[in-house]
Amino acid sequence: MSQPFRIERDSLGPVEVAADCLWGAQTQRSLINFAIGEHRFPRPFIKAFAQVKKAAALSNQKLGKLSPENAALIAAVCDEIIAGRHAEQFPLSVWQTGSGTQTNMNLNEVIANRGNELAGNARGSYRPLHPNDHVNMSQSSNDVFPTVMNVVCAAMLEELLLSLDDLRQTLAAKIDEFKNILKSGRTHMMDATPMTLGQEFSAYLAQLDFAGQQLINARAGVRELAIGGSAVGTGLNTHPQWAETVVAQISEQTGLSFMPASNKFMALAAHDGLVNLHGHLNTLATALFKMANDIRLMNSGPRCGLAEVRIPANEPGSSIMPGKVNPTQSEALTMVCTRVMGNQTTVSVAGSQGHFQLNVFKPVIIHSLMESLQLLTGAMSSFDSRCLQGLQANTTQLEQYVKRSLMLVTALSPLIGYENAARAAKYADEQSCSLKEAVLALELMEAAEYDAHINPRDMISPG
């Protein structure tokens, strides 16, 4: 009967590892020492790590530091990981060493053991591949982990921008659809002067355009990679052309354009590019929250709320009230936004913790960033397809609100004066009559003169 475990060794000595595991001693020690929470690095992060490891192996071969045979073995295993194989071999908690060293070694050990297996040797033999000497060649956790952070964020940012663009296009279509539909504006949650529903929706699009442009501008800071900095930024134990060579390989592996960090000391000690990126994700979250909340309020009803718009009925809204439909997509989107806002604080504090030559809050920075990117991408897509695209204007209700609005009196202010206009609005409210009836009752103007000046469509633009 085969042993259920094997012995792996590192600089601290032997460790028992389950026989069916590809990882080695340092991964096993991390599992023992950091049994904290249930957060694990997700597949996109592990995929990006494998892309970087493959790029490193091919670059080391190109620079004459790694044999073609060893480079081929490393690349073959990385291709398996990139394809989604061996996902169970990356079990480490996010809450570990602040440099991400243990996850880096997790990759190194899995790649080495699997590569040696492909070469016909036993797991744990580390022949011909050694996790440090070959898989980690020319690298330090201090530069490779932040490199992976930027690579995965760059890829996820592109996905988010696509989702944002889809949402923008739907908003643009709604602006055109609603451009001639009058409604009562609101300020301080109170009645205000008329506008069109299209004008109201144009504000949402403008907010998203602003946030989107800032995110596009943030690309540059994410595309600079720390690799080549080695332990403290000096590039110790690397080839003079290592940084340029491996970054070119990473660009080829990912299909995205990267460049070596202009200052590798900063790239290890700080993550300002990622902090900046999350700041703009926070701006996007505030814009999305505003839009989703407005739509939630405009949809309130259908009989006892504003009922200005109708959203799609996707699912029953209550386990006790039959026929109830709730604005669930708005609720989901706004909850996502609050999570992003919380992550903003986490990323800001963690980004400030660059002690001398190394920021040691890397795992929590990338965990928070990936969560924000993933949640916003999915929530925008869901809100777009399951709420915004099917949203309809309740024109009957909107017309009634415009007719009943006391703030139409604003157009009379230049003619009868602010004080008289205020008197008319107050009288109409107290007497529950129309604004026209109030003006006539107070003898502020004749009916024909009132009709000539009170046309809501004349109030939606300057003049």
Short mmCIF file of N, CA, C and O in Angstrom, two decimals, residues 268-329:
data_model
loop_
_atom_site.label_atom_id
_atom_site.label_comp_id
_atom_site.label_asym_id
_atom_site.label_seq_id
_atom_site.Cartn_x
_atom_site.Cartn_y
_atom_site.Cartn_z
N LEU A 268 8.63 48.24 -5.87
CA LEU A 268 8.61 47.27 -4.78
C LEU A 268 8.08 47.88 -3.49
O LEU A 268 7.35 47.23 -2.73
N ALA A 269 8.44 49.14 -3.25
CA ALA A 269 8.12 49.78 -1.97
C ALA A 269 6.74 50.43 -1.95
O ALA A 269 6.22 50.73 -0.88
N ALA A 270 6.16 50.66 -3.11
CA ALA A 270 4.86 51.33 -3.19
C ALA A 270 4.05 50.75 -4.35
O ALA A 270 4.60 50.16 -5.27
N HIS A 271 2.74 50.96 -4.27
CA HIS A 271 1.85 50.49 -5.34
C HIS A 271 0.89 51.62 -5.71
O HIS A 271 -0.33 51.44 -5.75
N ASP A 272 1.48 52.78 -5.98
CA ASP A 272 0.67 53.97 -6.24
C ASP A 272 -0.19 53.82 -7.49
O ASP A 272 -1.29 54.37 -7.55
N GLY A 273 0.31 53.09 -8.48
CA GLY A 273 -0.49 52.88 -9.69
C GLY A 273 -1.77 52.13 -9.38
O GLY A 273 -2.84 52.44 -9.92
N LEU A 274 -1.69 51.14 -8.50
CA LEU A 274 -2.87 50.37 -8.12
C LEU A 274 -3.78 51.16 -7.18
O LEU A 274 -5.01 51.07 -7.26
N VAL A 275 -3.18 51.94 -6.28
CA VAL A 275 -3.98 52.81 -5.42
C VAL A 275 -4.74 53.82 -6.27
O VAL A 275 -5.93 54.09 -6.04
N ASN A 276 -4.07 54.36 -7.27
CA ASN A 276 -4.71 55.30 -8.18
C ASN A 276 -5.84 54.63 -8.95
O ASN A 276 -6.95 55.19 -9.09
N LEU A 277 -5.60 53.41 -9.42
CA LEU A 277 -6.65 52.68 -10.14
C LEU A 277 -7.87 52.48 -9.26
O LEU A 277 -9.00 52.73 -9.68
N HIS A 278 -7.65 52.06 -8.02
CA HIS A 278 -8.81 51.82 -7.16
C HIS A 278 -9.53 53.13 -6.83
O HIS A 278 -10.76 53.13 -6.66
N GLY A 279 -8.79 54.22 -6.75
CA GLY A 279 -9.45 55.51 -6.53
C GLY A 279 -10.46 55.82 -7.63
O GLY A 279 -11.56 56.34 -7.37
N HIS A 280 -10.12 55.48 -8.87
CA HIS A 280 -11.04 55.72 -9.98
C HIS A 280 -12.16 54.69 -10.01
O HIS A 280 -13.27 54.99 -10.47
N LEU A 281 -11.89 53.47 -9.51
CA LEU A 281 -12.98 52.51 -9.34
C LEU A 281 -13.97 53.04 -8.30
O LEU A 281 -15.19 52.86 -8.43
N ASN A 282 -13.46 53.70 -7.29
CA ASN A 282 -14.32 54.31 -6.27
C ASN A 282 -15.18 55.42 -6.87
O ASN A 282 -16.37 55.55 -6.55
N THR A 283 -14.58 56.21 -7.77
CA THR A 283 -15.35 57.25 -8.46
C THR A 283 -16.45 56.62 -9.30
O THR A 283 -17.60 57.10 -9.33
N LEU A 284 -16.11 55.55 -10.01
CA LEU A 284 -17.13 54.84 -10.80
C LEU A 284 -18.24 54.32 -9.90
O LEU A 284 -19.42 54.41 -10.23
N ALA A 285 -17.86 53.79 -8.73
CA ALA A 285 -18.87 53.27 -7.80
C ALA A 285 -19.82 54.37 -7.34
O ALA A 285 -21.03 54.15 -7.22
N THR A 286 -19.30 55.57 -7.08
CA THR A 286 -20.18 56.66 -6.65
C THR A 286 -21.15 57.05 -7.76
O THR A 286 -22.32 57.37 -7.50
N ALA A 287 -20.68 57.02 -9.00
CA ALA A 287 -21.54 57.36 -10.14
C ALA A 287 -22.63 56.30 -10.33
O ALA A 287 -23.81 56.62 -10.56
N LEU A 288 -22.24 55.04 -10.24
CA LEU A 288 -23.20 53.95 -10.40
C LEU A 288 -24.22 53.96 -9.27
O LEU A 288 -25.41 53.70 -9.48
N PHE A 289 -23.77 54.25 -8.05
CA PHE A 289 -24.67 54.29 -6.90
C PHE A 289 -25.74 55.36 -7.12
O PHE A 289 -26.92 55.13 -6.87
N LYS A 290 -25.31 56.52 -7.60
CA LYS A 290 -26.25 57.62 -7.82
C LYS A 290 -27.31 57.24 -8.85
O LYS A 290 -28.51 57.43 -8.65
N MET A 291 -26.87 56.67 -9.97
CA MET A 291 -27.80 56.28 -11.03
C MET A 291 -28.77 55.20 -10.53
O MET A 291 -29.99 55.30 -10.73
N ALA A 292 -28.23 54.16 -9.90
CA ALA A 292 -29.07 53.06 -9.44
C ALA A 292 -30.07 53.52 -8.39
O ALA A 292 -31.22 53.06 -8.36
N ASN A 293 -29.65 54.43 -7.51
CA ASN A 293 -30.55 54.94 -6.48
C ASN A 293 -31.67 55.77 -7.09
O ASN A 293 -32.83 55.68 -6.68
N ASP A 294 -31.32 56.63 -8.05
CA ASP A 294 -32.35 57.44 -8.72
C ASP A 294 -33.39 56.55 -9.38
O ASP A 294 -34.60 56.80 -9.28
N ILE A 295 -32.92 55.53 -10.08
CA ILE A 295 -33.85 54.64 -10.78
C ILE A 295 -34.70 53.87 -9.77
O ILE A 295 -35.90 53.67 -9.98
N ARG A 296 -34.10 53.48 -8.66
CA ARG A 296 -34.86 52.82 -7.59
C ARG A 296 -36.01 53.72 -7.11
O ARG A 296 -37.14 53.28 -6.94
N LEU A 297 -35.70 55.02 -6.91
CA LEU A 297 -36.73 55.95 -6.43
C LEU A 297 -37.76 56.26 -7.50
O LEU A 297 -38.96 56.32 -7.23
N MET A 298 -37.31 56.48 -8.73
CA MET A 298 -38.26 56.77 -9.81
C MET A 298 -39.20 55.60 -10.06
O MET A 298 -40.33 55.78 -10.50
N ASN A 299 -38.74 54.38 -9.77
CA ASN A 299 -39.56 53.19 -9.99
C ASN A 299 -40.49 52.90 -8.81
O ASN A 299 -41.37 52.06 -8.91
N SER A 300 -40.32 53.60 -7.70
CA SER A 300 -41.08 53.27 -6.49
C SER A 300 -42.58 53.32 -6.77
O SER A 300 -43.08 54.15 -7.50
N GLY A 301 -43.31 52.42 -6.15
CA GLY A 301 -44.75 52.31 -6.40
C GLY A 301 -45.19 50.85 -6.35
O GLY A 301 -44.74 50.12 -5.49
N PRO A 302 -46.06 50.44 -7.28
CA PRO A 302 -46.54 51.20 -8.44
C PRO A 302 -47.68 52.18 -8.15
O PRO A 302 -47.99 53.04 -8.97
N ARG A 303 -48.30 52.07 -6.96
CA ARG A 303 -49.44 52.95 -6.68
C ARG A 303 -49.11 54.02 -5.63
O ARG A 303 -49.75 55.07 -5.62
N CYS A 304 -48.16 53.75 -4.78
CA CYS A 304 -47.92 54.65 -3.64
C CYS A 304 -46.54 55.27 -3.65
O CYS A 304 -46.06 55.75 -2.61
N GLY A 305 -45.88 55.26 -4.78
CA GLY A 305 -44.57 55.86 -4.89
C GLY A 305 -44.53 56.85 -6.03
O GLY A 305 -45.56 57.38 -6.45
N LEU A 306 -43.34 57.12 -6.56
CA LEU A 306 -43.22 58.06 -7.68
C LEU A 306 -43.73 57.47 -8.98
O LEU A 306 -44.37 58.16 -9.78
N ALA A 307 -43.40 56.20 -9.22
CA ALA A 307 -43.91 55.47 -10.40
C ALA A 307 -43.65 56.20 -11.71
O ALA A 307 -44.49 56.21 -12.60
N GLU A 308 -42.49 56.83 -11.83
CA GLU A 308 -42.17 57.56 -13.07
C GLU A 308 -41.62 56.64 -14.15
O GLU A 308 -41.73 56.94 -15.34
N VAL A 309 -40.98 55.55 -13.74
CA VAL A 309 -40.47 54.58 -14.70
C VAL A 309 -40.90 53.19 -14.25
O VAL A 309 -41.27 52.98 -13.07
N ARG A 310 -40.83 52.25 -15.18
CA ARG A 310 -41.13 50.85 -14.87
C ARG A 310 -39.91 50.01 -15.23
O ARG A 310 -39.40 50.11 -16.35
N ILE A 311 -39.45 49.22 -14.28
CA ILE A 311 -38.31 48.33 -14.55
C ILE A 311 -38.83 46.93 -14.85
O ILE A 311 -39.97 46.59 -14.51
N PRO A 312 -38.03 46.10 -15.50
CA PRO A 312 -38.48 44.73 -15.80
C PRO A 312 -38.79 43.95 -14.53
O PRO A 312 -38.13 44.10 -13.50
N ALA A 313 -39.81 43.11 -14.61
CA ALA A 313 -40.17 42.23 -13.49
C ALA A 313 -39.40 40.93 -13.66
O ALA A 313 -39.82 40.03 -14.39
N ASN A 314 -38.27 40.83 -12.98
CA ASN A 314 -37.39 39.67 -13.17
C ASN A 314 -37.72 38.49 -12.28
O ASN A 314 -37.52 37.35 -12.66
N GLU A 315 -38.21 38.78 -11.09
CA GLU A 315 -38.51 37.70 -10.15
C GLU A 315 -39.48 38.22 -9.10
O GLU A 315 -39.61 39.43 -8.91
N PRO A 316 -40.24 37.32 -8.43
CA PRO A 316 -41.13 37.77 -7.35
C PRO A 316 -40.32 38.49 -6.28
O PRO A 316 -39.20 38.10 -5.95
N GLY A 317 -40.93 39.54 -5.72
CA GLY A 317 -40.19 40.37 -4.78
C GLY A 317 -40.44 40.07 -3.33
O GLY A 317 -39.76 40.61 -2.46
N SER A 318 -41.41 39.22 -3.04
CA SER A 318 -41.74 39.00 -1.64
C SER A 318 -42.20 37.57 -1.44
O SER A 318 -42.88 36.99 -2.29
N SER A 319 -41.86 37.04 -0.27
CA SER A 319 -42.32 35.70 0.09
C SER A 319 -43.69 35.73 0.75
O SER A 319 -44.29 34.68 0.98
N ILE A 320 -44.18 36.95 1.04
CA ILE A 320 -45.48 37.07 1.73
C ILE A 320 -46.47 37.94 0.96
O ILE A 320 -47.68 37.75 1.08
N MET A 321 -45.99 38.87 0.15
CA MET A 321 -46.87 39.80 -0.57
C MET A 321 -46.94 39.41 -2.04
O MET A 321 -46.02 39.70 -2.82
N PRO A 322 -47.99 38.76 -2.46
CA PRO A 322 -48.10 38.30 -3.86
C PRO A 322 -48.10 39.47 -4.84
O PRO A 322 -48.69 40.52 -4.58
N GLY A 323 -47.43 39.28 -5.96
CA GLY A 323 -47.43 40.29 -7.02
C GLY A 323 -46.43 41.41 -6.83
O GLY A 323 -46.33 42.31 -7.67
N LYS A 324 -45.69 41.38 -5.74
CA LYS A 324 -44.74 42.46 -5.48
C LYS A 324 -43.47 42.26 -6.32
O LYS A 324 -42.94 41.16 -6.41
N VAL A 325 -43.02 43.33 -6.93
CA VAL A 325 -41.77 43.32 -7.72
C VAL A 325 -40.85 44.39 -7.17
O VAL A 325 -41.25 45.55 -7.02
N ASN A 326 -39.64 44.01 -6.84
CA ASN A 326 -38.69 44.94 -6.21
C ASN A 326 -37.56 45.34 -7.16
O ASN A 326 -37.24 44.59 -8.09
N PRO A 327 -36.94 46.49 -6.90
CA PRO A 327 -35.81 46.95 -7.74
C PRO A 327 -34.52 46.24 -7.37
O PRO A 327 -33.55 46.85 -6.89
N THR A 328 -34.48 44.94 -7.59
CA THR A 328 -33.38 44.12 -7.09
C THR A 328 -32.05 44.41 -7.78
O THR A 328 -30.99 44.27 -7.16
N GLN A 329 -32.09 44.78 -9.04
CA GLN A 329 -30.84 45.08 -9.73
C GLN A 329 -30.20 46.35 -9.16
O GLN A 329 -28.98 46.43 -9.02
#
